[in-house]
PDB file of C-alpha atoms in Angstrom:
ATOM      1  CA  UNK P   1       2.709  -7.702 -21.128  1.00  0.00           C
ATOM      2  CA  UNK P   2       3.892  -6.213 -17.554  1.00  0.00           C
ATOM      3  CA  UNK P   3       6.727  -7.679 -16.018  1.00  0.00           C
ATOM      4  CA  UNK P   4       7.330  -9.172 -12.532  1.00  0.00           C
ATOM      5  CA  UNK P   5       6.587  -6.273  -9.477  1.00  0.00           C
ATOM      6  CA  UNK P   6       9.658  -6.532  -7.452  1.00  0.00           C
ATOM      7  CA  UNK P   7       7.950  -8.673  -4.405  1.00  0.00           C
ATOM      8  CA  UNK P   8       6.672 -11.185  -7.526  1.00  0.00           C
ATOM      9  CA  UNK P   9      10.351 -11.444  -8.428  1.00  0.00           C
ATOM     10  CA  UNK P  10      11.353 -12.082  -5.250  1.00  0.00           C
ATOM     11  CA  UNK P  11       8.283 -14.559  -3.945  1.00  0.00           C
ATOM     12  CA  UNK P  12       9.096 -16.487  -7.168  1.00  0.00           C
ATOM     13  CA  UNK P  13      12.601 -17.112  -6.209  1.00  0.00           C
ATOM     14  CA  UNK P  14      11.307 -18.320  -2.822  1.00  0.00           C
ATOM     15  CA  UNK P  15       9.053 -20.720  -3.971  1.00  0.00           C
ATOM     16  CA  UNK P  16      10.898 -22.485  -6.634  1.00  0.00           C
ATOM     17  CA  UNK P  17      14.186 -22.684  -4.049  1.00  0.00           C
ATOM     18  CA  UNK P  18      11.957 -24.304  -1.566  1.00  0.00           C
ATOM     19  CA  UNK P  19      10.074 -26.514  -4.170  1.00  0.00           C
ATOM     20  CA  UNK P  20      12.477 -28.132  -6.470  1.00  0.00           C
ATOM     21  CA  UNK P  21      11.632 -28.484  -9.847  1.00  0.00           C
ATOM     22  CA  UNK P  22       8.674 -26.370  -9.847  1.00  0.00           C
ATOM     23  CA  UNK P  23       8.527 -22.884 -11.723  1.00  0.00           C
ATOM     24  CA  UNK P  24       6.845 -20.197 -10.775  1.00  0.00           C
ATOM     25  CA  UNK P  25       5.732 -17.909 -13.900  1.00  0.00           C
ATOM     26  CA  UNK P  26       3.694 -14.739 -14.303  1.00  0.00           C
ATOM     27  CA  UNK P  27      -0.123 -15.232 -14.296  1.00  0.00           C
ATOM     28  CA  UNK P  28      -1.408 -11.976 -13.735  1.00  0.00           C
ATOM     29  CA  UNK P  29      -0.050  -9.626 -17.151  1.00  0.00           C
ATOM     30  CA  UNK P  30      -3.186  -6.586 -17.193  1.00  0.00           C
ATOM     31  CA  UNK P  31      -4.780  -8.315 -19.617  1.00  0.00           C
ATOM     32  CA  UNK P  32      -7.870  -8.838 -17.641  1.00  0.00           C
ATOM     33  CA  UNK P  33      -9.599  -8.756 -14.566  1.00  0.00           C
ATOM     34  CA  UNK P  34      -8.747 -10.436 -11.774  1.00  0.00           C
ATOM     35  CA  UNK P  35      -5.998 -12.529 -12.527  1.00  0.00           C
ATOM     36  CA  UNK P  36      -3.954 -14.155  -9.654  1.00  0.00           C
ATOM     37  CA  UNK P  37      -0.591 -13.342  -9.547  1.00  0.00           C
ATOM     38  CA  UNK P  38       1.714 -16.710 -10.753  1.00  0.00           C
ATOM     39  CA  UNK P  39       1.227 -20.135 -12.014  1.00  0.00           C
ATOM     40  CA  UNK P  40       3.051 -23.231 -10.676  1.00  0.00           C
ATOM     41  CA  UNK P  41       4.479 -25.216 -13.425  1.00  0.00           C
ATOM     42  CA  UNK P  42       5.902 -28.956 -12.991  1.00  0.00           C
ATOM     43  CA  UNK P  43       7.232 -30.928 -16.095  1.00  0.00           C
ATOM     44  CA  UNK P  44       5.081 -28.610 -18.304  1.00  0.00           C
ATOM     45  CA  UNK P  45       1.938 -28.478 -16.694  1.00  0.00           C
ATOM     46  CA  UNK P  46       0.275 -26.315 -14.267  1.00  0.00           C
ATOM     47  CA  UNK P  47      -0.943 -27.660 -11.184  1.00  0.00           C
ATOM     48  CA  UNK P  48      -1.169 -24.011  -8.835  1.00  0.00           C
ATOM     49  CA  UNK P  49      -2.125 -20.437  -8.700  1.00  0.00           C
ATOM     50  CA  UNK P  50      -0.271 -18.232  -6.153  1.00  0.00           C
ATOM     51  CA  UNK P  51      -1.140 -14.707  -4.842  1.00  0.00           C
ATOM     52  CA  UNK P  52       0.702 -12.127  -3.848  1.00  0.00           C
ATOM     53  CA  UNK P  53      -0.058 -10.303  -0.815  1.00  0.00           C
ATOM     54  CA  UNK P  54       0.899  -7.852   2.380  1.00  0.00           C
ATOM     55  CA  UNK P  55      -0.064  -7.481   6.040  1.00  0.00           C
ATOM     56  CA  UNK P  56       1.094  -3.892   5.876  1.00  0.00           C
ATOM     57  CA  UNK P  57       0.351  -0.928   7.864  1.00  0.00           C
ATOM     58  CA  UNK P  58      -0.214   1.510   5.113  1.00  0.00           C
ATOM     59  CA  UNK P  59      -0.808   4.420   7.055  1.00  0.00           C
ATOM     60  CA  UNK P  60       2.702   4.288   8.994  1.00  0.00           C
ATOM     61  CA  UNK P  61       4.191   3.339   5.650  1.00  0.00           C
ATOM     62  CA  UNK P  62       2.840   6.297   3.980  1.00  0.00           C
ATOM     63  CA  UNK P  63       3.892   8.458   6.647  1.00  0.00           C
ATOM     64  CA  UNK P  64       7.702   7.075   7.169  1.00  0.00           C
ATOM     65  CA  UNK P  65       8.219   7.096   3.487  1.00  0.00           C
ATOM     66  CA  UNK P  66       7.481  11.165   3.577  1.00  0.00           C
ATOM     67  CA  UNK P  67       9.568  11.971   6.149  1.00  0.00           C
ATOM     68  CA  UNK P  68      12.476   9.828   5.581  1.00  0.00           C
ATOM     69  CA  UNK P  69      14.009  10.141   1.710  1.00  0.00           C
ATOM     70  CA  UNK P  70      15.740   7.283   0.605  1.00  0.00           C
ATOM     71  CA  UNK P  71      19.539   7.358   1.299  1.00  0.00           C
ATOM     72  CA  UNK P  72      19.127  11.080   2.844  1.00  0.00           C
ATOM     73  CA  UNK P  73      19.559  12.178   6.038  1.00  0.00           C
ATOM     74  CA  UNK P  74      17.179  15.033   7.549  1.00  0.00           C
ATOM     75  CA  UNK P  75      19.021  18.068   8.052  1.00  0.00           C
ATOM     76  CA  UNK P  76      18.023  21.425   8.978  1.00  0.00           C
ATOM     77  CA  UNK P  77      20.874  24.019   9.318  1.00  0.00           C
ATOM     78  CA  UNK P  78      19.019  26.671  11.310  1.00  0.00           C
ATOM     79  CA  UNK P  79      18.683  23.853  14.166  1.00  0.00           C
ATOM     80  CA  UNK P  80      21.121  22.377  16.398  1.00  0.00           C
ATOM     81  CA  UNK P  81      19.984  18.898  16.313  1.00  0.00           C
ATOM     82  CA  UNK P  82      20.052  15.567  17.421  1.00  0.00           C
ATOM     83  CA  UNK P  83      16.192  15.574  17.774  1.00  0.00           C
ATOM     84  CA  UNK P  84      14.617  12.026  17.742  1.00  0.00           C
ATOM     85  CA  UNK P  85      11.013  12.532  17.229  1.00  0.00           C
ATOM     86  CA  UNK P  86       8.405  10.122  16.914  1.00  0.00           C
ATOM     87  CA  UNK P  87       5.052  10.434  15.602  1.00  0.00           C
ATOM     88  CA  UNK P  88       1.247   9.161  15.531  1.00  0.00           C
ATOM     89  CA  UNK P  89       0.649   7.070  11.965  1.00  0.00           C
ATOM     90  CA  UNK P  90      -2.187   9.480  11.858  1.00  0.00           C
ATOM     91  CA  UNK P  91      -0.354  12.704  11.947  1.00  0.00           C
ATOM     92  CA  UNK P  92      -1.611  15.235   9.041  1.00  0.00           C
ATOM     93  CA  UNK P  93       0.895  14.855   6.229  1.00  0.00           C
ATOM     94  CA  UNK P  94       0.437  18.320   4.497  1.00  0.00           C
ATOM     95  CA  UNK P  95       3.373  20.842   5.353  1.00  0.00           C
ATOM     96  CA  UNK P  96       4.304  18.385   8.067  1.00  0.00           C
ATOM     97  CA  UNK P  97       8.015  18.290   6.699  1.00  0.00           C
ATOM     98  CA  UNK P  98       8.335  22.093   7.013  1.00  0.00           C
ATOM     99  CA  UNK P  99       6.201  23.070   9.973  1.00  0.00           C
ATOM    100  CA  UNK P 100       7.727  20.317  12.176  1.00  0.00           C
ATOM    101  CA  UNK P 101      11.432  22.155  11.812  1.00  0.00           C
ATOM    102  CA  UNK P 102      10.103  25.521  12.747  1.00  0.00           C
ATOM    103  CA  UNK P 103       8.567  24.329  15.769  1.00  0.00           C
ATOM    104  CA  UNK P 104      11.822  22.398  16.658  1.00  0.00           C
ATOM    105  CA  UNK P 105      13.573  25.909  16.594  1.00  0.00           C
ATOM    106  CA  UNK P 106      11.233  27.396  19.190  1.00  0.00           C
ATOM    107  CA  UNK P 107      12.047  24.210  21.433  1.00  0.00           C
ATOM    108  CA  UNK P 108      15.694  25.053  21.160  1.00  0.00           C
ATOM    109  CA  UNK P 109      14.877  28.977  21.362  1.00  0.00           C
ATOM    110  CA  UNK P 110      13.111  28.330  24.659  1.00  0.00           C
ATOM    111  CA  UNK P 111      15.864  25.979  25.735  1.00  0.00           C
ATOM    112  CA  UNK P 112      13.197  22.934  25.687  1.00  0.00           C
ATOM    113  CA  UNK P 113      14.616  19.538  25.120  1.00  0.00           C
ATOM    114  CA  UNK P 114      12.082  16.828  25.781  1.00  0.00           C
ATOM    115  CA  UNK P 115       8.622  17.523  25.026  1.00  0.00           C
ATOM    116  CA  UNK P 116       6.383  14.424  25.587  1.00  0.00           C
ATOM    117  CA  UNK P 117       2.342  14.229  24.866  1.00  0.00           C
ATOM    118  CA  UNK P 118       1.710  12.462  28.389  1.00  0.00           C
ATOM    119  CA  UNK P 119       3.666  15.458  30.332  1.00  0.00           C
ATOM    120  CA  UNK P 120       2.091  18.954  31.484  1.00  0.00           C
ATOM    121  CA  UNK P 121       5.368  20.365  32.515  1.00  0.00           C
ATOM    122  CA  UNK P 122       6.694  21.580  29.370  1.00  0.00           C
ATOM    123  CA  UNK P 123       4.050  24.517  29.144  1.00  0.00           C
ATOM    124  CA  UNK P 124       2.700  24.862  25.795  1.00  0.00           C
ATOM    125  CA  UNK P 125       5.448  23.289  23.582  1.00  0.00           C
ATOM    126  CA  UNK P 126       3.325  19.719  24.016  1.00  0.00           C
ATOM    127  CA  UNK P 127       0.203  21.150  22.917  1.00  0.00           C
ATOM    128  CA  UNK P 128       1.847  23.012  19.692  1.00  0.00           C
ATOM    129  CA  UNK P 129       3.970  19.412  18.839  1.00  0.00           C
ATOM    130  CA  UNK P 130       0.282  17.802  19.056  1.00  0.00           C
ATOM    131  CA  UNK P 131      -1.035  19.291  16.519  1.00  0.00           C
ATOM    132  CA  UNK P 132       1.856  17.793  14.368  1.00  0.00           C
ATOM    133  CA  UNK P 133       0.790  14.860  15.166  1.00  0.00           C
ATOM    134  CA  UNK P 134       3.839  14.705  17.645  1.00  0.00           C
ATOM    135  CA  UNK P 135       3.819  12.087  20.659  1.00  0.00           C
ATOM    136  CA  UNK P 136       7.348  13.224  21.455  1.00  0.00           C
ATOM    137  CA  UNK P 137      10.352  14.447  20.785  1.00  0.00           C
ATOM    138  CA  UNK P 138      13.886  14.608  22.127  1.00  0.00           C
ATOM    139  CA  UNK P 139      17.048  16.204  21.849  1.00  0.00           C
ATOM    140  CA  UNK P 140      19.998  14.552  22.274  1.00  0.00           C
ATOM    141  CA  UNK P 141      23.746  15.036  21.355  1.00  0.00           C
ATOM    142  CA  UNK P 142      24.455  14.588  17.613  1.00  0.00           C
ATOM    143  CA  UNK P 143      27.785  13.834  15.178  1.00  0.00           C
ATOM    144  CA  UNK P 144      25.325  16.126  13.141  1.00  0.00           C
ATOM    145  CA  UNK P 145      24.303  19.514  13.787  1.00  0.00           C
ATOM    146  CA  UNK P 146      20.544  20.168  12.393  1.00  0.00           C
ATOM    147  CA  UNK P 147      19.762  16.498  11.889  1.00  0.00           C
ATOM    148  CA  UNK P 148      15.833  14.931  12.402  1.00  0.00           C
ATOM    149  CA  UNK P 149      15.351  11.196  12.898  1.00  0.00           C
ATOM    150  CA  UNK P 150      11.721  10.110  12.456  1.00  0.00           C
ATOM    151  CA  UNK P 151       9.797   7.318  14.244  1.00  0.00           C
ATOM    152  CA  UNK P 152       6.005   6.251  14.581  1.00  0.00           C
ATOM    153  CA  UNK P 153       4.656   4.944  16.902  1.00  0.00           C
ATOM    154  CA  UNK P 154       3.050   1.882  17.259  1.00  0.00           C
ATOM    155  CA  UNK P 155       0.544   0.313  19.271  1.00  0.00           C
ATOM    156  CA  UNK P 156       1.378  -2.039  22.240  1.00  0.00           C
ATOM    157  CA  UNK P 157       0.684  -5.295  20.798  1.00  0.00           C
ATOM    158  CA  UNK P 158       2.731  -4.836  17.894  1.00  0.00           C
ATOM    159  CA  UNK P 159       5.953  -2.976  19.391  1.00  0.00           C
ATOM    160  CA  UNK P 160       6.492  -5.546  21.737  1.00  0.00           C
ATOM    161  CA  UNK P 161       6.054  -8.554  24.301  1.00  0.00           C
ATOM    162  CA  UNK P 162       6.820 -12.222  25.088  1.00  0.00           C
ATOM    163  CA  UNK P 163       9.142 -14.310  23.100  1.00  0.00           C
ATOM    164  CA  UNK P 164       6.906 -17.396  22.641  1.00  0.00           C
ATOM    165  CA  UNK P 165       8.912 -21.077  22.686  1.00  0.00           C
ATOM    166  CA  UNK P 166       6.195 -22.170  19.960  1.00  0.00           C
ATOM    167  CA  UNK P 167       5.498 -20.708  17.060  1.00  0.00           C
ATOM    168  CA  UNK P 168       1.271 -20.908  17.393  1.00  0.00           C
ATOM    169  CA  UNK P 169       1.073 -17.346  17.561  1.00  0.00           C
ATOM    170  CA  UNK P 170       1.342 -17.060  13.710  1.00  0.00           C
ATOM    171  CA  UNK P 171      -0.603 -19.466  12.794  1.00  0.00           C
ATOM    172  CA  UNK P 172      -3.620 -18.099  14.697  1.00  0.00           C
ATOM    173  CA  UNK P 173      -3.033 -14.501  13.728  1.00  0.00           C
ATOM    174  CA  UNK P 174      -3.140 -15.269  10.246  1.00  0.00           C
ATOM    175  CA  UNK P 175      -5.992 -17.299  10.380  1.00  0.00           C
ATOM    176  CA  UNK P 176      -8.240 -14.173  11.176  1.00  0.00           C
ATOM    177  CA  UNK P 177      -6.172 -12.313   9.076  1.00  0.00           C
ATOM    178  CA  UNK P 178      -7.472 -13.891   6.019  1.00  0.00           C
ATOM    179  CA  UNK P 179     -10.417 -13.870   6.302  1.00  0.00           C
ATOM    180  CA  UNK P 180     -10.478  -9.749   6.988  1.00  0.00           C
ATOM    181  CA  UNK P 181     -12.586  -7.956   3.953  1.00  0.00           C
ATOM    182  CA  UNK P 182      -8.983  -6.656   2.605  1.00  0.00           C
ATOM    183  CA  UNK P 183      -8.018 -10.054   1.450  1.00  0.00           C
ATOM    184  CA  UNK P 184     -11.795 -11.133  -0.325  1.00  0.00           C
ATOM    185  CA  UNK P 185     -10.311 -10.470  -3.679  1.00  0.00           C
ATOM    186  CA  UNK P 186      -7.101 -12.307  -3.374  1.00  0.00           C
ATOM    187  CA  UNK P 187      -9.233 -14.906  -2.371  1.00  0.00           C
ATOM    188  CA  UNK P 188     -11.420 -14.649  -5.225  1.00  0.00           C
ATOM    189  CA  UNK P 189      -8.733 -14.898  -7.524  1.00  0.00           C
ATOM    190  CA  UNK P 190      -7.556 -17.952  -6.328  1.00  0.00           C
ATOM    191  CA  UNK P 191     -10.616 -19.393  -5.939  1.00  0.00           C
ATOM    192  CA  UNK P 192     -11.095 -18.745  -9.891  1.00  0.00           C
ATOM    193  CA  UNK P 193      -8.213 -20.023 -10.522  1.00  0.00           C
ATOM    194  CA  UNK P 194      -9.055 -23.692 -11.243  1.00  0.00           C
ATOM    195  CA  UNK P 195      -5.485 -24.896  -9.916  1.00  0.00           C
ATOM    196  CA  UNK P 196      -5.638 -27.651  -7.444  1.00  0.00           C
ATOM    197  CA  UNK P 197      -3.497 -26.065  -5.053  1.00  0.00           C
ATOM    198  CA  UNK P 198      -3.966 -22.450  -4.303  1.00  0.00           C
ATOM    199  CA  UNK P 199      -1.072 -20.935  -2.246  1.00  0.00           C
ATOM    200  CA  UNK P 200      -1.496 -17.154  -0.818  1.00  0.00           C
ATOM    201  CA  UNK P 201       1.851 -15.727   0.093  1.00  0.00           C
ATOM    202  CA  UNK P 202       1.568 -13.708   3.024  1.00  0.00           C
ATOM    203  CA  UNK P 203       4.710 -10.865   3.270  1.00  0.00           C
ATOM    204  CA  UNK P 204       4.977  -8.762   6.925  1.00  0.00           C
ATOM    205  CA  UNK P 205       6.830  -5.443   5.776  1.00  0.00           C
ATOM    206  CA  UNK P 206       8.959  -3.527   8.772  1.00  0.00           C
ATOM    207  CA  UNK P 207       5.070  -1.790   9.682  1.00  0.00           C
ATOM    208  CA  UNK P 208       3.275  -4.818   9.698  1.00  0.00           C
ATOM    209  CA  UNK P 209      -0.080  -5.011  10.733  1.00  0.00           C
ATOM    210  CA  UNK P 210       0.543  -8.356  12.791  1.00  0.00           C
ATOM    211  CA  UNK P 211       1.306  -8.678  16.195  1.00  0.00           C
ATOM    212  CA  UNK P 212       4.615  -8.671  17.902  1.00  0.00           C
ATOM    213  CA  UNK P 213       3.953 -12.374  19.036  1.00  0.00           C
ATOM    214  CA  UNK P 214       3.630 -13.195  15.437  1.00  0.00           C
ATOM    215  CA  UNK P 215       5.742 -11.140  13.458  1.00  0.00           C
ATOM    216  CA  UNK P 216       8.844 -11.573  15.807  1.00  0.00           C
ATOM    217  CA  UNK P 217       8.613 -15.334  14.819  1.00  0.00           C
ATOM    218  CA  UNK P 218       9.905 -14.150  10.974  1.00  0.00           C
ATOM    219  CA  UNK P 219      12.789 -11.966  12.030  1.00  0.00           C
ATOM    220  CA  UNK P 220      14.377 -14.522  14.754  1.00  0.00           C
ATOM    221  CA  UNK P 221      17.016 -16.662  13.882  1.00  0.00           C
ATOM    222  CA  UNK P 222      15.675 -20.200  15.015  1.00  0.00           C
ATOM    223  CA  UNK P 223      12.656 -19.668  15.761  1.00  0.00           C
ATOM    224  CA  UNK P 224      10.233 -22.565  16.364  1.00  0.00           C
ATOM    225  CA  UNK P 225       7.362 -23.339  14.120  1.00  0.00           C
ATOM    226  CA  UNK P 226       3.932 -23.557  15.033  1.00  0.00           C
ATOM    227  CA  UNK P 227       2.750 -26.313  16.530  1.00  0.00           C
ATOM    228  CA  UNK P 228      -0.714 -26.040  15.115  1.00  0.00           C
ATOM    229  CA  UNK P 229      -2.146 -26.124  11.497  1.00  0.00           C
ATOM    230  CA  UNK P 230      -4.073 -22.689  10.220  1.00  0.00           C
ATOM    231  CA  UNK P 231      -7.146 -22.563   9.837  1.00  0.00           C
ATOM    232  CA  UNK P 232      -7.804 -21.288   6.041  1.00  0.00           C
ATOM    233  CA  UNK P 233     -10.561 -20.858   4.014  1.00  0.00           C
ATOM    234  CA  UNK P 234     -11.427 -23.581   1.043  1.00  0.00           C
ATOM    235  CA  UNK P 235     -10.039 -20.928  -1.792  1.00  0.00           C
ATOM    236  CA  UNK P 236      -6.549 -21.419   0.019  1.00  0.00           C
ATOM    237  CA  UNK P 237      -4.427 -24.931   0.166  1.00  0.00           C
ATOM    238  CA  UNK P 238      -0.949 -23.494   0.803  1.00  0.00           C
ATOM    239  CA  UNK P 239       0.323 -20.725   2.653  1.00  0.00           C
ATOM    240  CA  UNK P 240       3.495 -18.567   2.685  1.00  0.00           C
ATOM    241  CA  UNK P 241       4.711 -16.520   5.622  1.00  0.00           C
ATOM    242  CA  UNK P 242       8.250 -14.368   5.646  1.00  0.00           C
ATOM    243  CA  UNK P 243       8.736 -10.902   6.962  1.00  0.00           C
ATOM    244  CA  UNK P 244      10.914  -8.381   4.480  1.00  0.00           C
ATOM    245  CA  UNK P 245      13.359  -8.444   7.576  1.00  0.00           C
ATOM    246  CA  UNK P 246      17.169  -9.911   6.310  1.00  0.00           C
ATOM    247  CA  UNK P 247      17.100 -12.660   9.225  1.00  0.00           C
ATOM    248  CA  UNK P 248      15.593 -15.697  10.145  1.00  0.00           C
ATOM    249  CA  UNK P 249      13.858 -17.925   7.376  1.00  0.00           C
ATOM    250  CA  UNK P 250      10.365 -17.574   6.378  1.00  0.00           C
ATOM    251  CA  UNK P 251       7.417 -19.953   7.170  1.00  0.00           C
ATOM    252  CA  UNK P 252       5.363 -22.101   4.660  1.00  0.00           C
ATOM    253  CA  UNK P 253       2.501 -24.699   5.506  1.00  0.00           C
ATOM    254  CA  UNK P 254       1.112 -27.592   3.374  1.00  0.00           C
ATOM    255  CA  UNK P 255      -1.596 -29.929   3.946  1.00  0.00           C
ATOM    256  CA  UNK P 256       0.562 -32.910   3.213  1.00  0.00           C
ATOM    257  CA  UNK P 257       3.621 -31.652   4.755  1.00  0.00           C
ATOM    258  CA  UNK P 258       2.391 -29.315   7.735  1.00  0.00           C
ATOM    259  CA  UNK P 259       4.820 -26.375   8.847  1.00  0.00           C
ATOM    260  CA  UNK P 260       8.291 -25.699   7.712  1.00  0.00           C
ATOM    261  CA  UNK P 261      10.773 -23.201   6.705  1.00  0.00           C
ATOM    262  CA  UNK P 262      12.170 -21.657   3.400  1.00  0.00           C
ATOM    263  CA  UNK P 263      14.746 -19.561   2.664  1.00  0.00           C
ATOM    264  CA  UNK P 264      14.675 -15.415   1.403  1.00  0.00           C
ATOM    265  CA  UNK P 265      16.008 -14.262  -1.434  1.00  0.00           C
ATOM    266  CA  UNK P 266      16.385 -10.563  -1.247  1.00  0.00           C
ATOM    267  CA  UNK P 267      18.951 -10.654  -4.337  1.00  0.00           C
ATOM    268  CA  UNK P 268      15.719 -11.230  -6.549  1.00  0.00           C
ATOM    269  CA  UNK P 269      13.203  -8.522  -5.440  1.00  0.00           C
ATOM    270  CA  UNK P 270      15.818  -5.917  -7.171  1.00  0.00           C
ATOM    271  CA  UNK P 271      16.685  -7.946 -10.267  1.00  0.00           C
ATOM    272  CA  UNK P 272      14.717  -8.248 -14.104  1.00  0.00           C
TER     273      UNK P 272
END
């Protein structure tokens, strides 16, 4: 039998904080097919299915996860440094990591210190970062020499806008987002799940394929809660909302109960 992934761990200890005297235990252990994720378990019986899932941006996940090693900083010691560079999520990945320091060396050769894709003046240094993948980069002074700091960039709607005073903005993203092809199976597992409540738990990771307008909402302190029920499809009762952000609280909605908030517990993602 598999054990808990580390968001199961951690969605678990969410749940049965927020729902007292429930337990959430492992459903899904490999040994077949499409098998939802946990079971919800009150004085011995089971009365709900839950599945695990993510509205991530896999590409820019991919892509950050390359070029920045965990607990490492970038350093090249044939460069001076202190270049912040950001990137498309589409950039080509192969020999990205050592191609994009050689071409940061002919910047500093030439004396070039902000190259950006929407500006001409910069010769041919924009054209060459391009091809990288490179929408700009900048040097700036550094507490250390050769060092590369890595960001992608996003689109408008998700790297900013209005701070809403209602929280309706999530409840209408997600629900479109569930019913986008990427979550049919999810809700075909809960759908064969034969529970009489069937809760999908929703997590936003830092590149999140939700909107600013929404996603903000799970990484404010305070934040208001929608105002508005979602509108699901039948294989879903319940629904759980939280970004992987340490603030704010995430949001959960029930059909008796409407919208409210539950606490994180990051502790448990790591543990088991």
């Amino acid at each position: 039998m598999t054990s808990l992934r580390g968001e199961e761990r951690w969605v678990k200890a969410c749940i049965e904080a927020a729902l007292p005297g429930v337990e959430a235990k492992q459903h899904d252990d490999n040994s077949r097919d499409s098998m939802h994720d946990l079971d919800l378990i009150r004085t011995g019986e089971r009365f709900g299915a839950v599945e695990v899932t993510a509205a991530a941006d896999g590409e820019s996940i991919a892509l950050w996860k390359l070029m920045n090693r965990p607990g490492e900083r970038w350093i090249e010691p044939d460069l001076m440094g202190g270049w912040m560079v950001t990137l498309l999520p589409s950039a080509p990945r192969k020999g990205l990591r050592s191609r994009l320091p050689i071409m940061l060396s002919e910047l500093e050769r030439c004396g070039v210190r902000d190259v950006r894709r929407y500006r001409c003046s910069t010769g041919g240094s924009a054209a060459m970062l391009a091809q990288l993948g490179v929408v700009a980069a900048h040097q700036g002074e550094t507490d250390y020499p050769g060092s590369i700091y890595i960001t992608i960039e996003l689109p408008l709607e998700r790297s900013g806008g209005w701070v809403a005073d209602n929280g309706d903005a999530l409840a209408e993203w997600v629900s479109r987002w569930v019913l986008e092809s990427h979550e049919a199976d999810n809700l075909r597992k809960l759908e064969g799940s034969g529970a009489s409540e069937r809760h999908l738990f929703v997590i936003l990771p830092s590149f999140t394929t939700a909107p600013f307008a929404a996603a903000e909402l799970l990484m404010r302190e305070g934040a208001p809660l929608p105002t508005v029920p979602p509108t699901l499809p039948l294989a879903v009762t319940h629904l759980w909302v939280m970004s992987t952000w340490s603030a704010a609280n995430g949001f959960r909605w029930s059909p008796d109960d409407g919208w409210s908030r539950f606490s994180k517990f990051f502790e448990a993602a790591g543990s088991g």
